[in-house]
PDB file of C-alpha atoms in Angstrom:
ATOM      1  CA  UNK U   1      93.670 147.093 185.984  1.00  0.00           C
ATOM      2  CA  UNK U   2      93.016 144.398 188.646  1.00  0.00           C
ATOM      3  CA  UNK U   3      94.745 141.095 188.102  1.00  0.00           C
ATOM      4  CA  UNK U   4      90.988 139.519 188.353  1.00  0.00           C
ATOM      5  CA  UNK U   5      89.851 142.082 185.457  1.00  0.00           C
ATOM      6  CA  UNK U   6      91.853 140.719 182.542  1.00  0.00           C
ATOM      7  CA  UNK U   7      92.573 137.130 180.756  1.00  0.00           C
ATOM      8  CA  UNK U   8      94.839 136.105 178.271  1.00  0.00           C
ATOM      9  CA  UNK U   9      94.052 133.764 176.056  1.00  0.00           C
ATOM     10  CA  UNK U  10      94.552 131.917 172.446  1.00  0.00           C
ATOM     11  CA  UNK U  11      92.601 133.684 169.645  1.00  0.00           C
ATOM     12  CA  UNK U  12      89.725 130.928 168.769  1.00  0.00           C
ATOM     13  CA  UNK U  13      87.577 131.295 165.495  1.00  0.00           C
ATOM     14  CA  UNK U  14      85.424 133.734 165.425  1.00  0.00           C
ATOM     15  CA  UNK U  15      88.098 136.473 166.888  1.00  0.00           C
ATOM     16  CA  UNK U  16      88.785 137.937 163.437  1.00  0.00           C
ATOM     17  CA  UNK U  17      86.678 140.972 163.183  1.00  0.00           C
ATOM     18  CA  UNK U  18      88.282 142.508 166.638  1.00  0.00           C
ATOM     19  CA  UNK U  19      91.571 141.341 165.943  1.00  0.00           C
ATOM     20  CA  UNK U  20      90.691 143.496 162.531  1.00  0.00           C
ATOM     21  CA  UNK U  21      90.057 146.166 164.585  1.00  0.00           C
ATOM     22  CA  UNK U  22      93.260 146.269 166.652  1.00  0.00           C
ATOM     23  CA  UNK U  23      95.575 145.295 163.751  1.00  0.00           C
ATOM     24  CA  UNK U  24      93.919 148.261 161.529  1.00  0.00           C
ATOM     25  CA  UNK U  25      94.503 150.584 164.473  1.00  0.00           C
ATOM     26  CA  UNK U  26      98.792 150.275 163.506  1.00  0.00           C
ATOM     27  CA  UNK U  27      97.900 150.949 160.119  1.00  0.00           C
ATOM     28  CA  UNK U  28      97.066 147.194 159.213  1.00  0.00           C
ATOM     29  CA  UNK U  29      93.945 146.765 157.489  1.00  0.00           C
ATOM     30  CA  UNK U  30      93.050 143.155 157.180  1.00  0.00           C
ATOM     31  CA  UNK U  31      89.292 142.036 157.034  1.00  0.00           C
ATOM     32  CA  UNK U  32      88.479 140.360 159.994  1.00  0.00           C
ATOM     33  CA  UNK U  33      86.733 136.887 157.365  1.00  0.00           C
ATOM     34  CA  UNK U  34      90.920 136.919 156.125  1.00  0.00           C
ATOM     35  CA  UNK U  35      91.561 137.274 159.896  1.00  0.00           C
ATOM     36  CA  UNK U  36      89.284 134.485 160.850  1.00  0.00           C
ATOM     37  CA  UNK U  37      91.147 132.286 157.845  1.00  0.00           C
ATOM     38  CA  UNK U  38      94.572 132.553 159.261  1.00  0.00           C
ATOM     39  CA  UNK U  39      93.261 131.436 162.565  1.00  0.00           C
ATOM     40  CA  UNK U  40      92.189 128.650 160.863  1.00  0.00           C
ATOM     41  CA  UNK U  41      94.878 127.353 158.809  1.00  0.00           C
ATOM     42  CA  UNK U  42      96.913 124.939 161.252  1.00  0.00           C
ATOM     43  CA  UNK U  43     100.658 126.673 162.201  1.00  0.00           C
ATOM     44  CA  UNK U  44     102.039 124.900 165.141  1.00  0.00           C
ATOM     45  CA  UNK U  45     105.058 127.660 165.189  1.00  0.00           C
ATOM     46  CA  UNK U  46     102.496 130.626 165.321  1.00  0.00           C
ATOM     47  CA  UNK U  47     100.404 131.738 168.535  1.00  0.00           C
ATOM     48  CA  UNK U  48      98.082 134.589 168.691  1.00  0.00           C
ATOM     49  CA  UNK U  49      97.176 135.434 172.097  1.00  0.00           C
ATOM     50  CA  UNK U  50      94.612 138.218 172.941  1.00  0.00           C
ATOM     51  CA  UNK U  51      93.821 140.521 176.234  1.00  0.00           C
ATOM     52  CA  UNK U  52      90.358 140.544 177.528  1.00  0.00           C
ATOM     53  CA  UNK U  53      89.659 143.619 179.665  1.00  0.00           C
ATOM     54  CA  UNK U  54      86.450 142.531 181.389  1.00  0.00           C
ATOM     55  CA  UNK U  55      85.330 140.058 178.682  1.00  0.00           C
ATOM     56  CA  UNK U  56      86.319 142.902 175.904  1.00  0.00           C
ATOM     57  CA  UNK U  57      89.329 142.545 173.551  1.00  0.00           C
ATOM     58  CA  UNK U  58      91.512 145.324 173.848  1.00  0.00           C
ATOM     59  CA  UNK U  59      95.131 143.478 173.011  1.00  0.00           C
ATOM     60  CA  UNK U  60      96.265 140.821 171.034  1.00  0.00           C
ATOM     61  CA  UNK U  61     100.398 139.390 170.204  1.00  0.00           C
ATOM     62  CA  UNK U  62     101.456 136.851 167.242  1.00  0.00           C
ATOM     63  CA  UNK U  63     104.486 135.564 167.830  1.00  0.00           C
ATOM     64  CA  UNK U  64     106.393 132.730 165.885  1.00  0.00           C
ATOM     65  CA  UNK U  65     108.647 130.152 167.085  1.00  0.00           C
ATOM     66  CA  UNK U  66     111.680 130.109 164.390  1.00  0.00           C
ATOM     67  CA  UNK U  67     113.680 127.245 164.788  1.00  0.00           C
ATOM     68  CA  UNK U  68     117.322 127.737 162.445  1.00  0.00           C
ATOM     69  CA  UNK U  69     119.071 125.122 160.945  1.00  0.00           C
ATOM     70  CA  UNK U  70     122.242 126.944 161.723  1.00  0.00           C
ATOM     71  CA  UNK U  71     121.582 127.754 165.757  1.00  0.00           C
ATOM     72  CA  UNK U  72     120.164 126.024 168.837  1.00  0.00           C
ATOM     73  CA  UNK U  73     118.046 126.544 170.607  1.00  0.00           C
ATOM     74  CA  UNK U  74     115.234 128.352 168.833  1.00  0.00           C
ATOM     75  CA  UNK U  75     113.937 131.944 169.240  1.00  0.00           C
ATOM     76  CA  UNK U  76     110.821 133.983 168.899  1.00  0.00           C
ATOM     77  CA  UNK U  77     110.008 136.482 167.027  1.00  0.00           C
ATOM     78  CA  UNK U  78     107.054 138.641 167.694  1.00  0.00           C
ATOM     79  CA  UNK U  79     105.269 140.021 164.495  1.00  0.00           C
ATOM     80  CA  UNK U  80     102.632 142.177 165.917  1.00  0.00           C
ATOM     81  CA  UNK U  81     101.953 143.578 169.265  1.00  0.00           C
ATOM     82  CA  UNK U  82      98.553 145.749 169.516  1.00  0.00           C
ATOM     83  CA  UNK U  83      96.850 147.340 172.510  1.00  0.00           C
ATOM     84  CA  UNK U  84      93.715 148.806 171.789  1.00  0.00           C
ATOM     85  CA  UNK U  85      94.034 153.106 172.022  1.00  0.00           C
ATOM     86  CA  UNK U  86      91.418 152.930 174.800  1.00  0.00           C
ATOM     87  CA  UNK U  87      93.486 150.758 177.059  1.00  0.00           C
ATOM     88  CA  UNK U  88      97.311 151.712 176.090  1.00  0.00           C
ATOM     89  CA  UNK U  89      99.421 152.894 179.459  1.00  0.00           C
ATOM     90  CA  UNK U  90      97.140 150.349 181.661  1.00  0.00           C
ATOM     91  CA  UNK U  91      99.615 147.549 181.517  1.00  0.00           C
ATOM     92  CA  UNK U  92      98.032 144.931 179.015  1.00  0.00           C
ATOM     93  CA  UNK U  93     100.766 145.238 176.704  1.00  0.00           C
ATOM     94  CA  UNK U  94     103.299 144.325 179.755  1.00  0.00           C
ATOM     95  CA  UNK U  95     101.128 141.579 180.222  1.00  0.00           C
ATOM     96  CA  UNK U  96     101.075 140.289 176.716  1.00  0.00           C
ATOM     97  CA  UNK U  97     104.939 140.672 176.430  1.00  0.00           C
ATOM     98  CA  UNK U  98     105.100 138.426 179.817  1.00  0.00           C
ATOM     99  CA  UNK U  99     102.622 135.853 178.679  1.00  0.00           C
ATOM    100  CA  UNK U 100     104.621 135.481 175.042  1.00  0.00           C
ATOM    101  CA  UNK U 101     108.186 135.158 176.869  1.00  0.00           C
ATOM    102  CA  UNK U 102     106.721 132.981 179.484  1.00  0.00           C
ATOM    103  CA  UNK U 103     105.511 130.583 175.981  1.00  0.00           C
ATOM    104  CA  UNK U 104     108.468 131.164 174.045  1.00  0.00           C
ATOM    105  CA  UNK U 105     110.834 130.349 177.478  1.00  0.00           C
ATOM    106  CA  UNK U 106     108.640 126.905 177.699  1.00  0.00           C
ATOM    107  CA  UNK U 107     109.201 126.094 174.685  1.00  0.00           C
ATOM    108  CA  UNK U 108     112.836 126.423 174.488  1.00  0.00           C
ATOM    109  CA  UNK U 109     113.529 129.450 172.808  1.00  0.00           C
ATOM    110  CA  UNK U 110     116.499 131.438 173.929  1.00  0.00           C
ATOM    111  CA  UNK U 111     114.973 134.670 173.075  1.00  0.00           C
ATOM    112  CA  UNK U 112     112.214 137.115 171.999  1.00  0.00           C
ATOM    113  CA  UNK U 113     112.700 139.839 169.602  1.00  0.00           C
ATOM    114  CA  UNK U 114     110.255 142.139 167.589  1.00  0.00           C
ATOM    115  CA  UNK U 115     110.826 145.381 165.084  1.00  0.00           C
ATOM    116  CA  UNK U 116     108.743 148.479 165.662  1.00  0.00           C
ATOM    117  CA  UNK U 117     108.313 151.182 163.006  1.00  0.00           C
ATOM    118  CA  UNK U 118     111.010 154.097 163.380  1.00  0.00           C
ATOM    119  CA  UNK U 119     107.703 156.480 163.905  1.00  0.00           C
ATOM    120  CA  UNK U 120     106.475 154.650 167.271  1.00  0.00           C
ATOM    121  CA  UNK U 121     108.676 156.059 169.580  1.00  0.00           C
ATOM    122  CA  UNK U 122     106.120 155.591 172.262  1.00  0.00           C
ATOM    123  CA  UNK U 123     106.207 152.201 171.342  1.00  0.00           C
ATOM    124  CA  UNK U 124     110.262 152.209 171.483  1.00  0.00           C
ATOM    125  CA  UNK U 125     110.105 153.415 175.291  1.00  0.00           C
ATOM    126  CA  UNK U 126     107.620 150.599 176.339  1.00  0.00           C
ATOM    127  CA  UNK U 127     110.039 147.858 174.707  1.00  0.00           C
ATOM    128  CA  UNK U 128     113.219 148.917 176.337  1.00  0.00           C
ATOM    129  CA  UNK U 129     111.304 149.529 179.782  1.00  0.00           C
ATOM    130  CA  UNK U 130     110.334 145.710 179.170  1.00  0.00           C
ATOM    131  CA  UNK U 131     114.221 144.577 178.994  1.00  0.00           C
ATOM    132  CA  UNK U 132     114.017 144.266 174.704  1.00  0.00           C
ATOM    133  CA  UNK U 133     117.492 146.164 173.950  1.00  0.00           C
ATOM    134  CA  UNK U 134     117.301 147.243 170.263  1.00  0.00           C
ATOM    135  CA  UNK U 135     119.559 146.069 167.418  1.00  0.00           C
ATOM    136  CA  UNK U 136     119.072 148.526 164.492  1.00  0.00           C
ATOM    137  CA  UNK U 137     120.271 146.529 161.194  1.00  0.00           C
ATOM    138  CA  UNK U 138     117.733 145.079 159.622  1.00  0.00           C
ATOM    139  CA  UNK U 139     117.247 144.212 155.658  1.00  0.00           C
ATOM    140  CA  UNK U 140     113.887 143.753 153.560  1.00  0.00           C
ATOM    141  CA  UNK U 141     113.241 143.001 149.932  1.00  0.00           C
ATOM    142  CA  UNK U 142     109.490 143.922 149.218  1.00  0.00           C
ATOM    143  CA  UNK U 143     108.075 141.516 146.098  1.00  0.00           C
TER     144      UNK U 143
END
């Protein structure tokens, strides 16, 4: 992919349906008119940026900025990360990563981290290639 081929951008209304699409390819259905809602509901510590691949979306990354009342400064914490199958290995998802640190960095967080489903091992590879260094505790209560 040519650097003039692709843009990254903020999701806008409208984007649900192919953010549907991606998120359902990872196993997360969501209709794309509950897609379109989130987008709309104001959250000035959530971003959602998409990848345009010649004016098609084949990548989008929502990432939160988490400010704790115990630490400074604040971090991110990325809670999906999709690259359309059709475009995986071309470097959008390198991209994406890049665009979300170089946000999170600007807006004073001290660092980026994400989780990734024991089964995506493909997906473990491209994170530590990308500098992520993995930290295996993690605890969840499911209501």
């Amino acid at each position: 992919m040519k650097e003039n081929d692709y843009t990254i951008r903020l999701a806008e209304q409208g984007d649900g349906a192919l953010l549907s699409a991606l998120f359902a390819q990872l196993g997360y259905p969501t209709p794309g008119d509950a897609v379109d809602g989130r987008l709309a509901e104001p959250d000035p510590a959530r971003e959602v940026l998409v990848a345009l691949y010649h004016g098609e979306m084949v990548g989008v990354l929502v990432w939160h900025r988490l400010q704790p009342m115990h630490l400074a400064p604040a971090w991110g914490l990325i809670s999906a990360l999709v690259i359309d199958e059709g475009a995986r290995g071309g470097g959008m998802g390198a991209r994406l990563l890049a665009a979300a640190e170089a946000r999170a960095l600007a807006s004073g967080c001290s660092q980026l981290e994400l989780s990734s489903s024991l089964k995506r091992e493909g997906a473990h590879r491209f994170y530590l290639a990308q500098g992520y260094g993995e930290r295996p505790k993690r605890f969840v209560k499911l209501f």
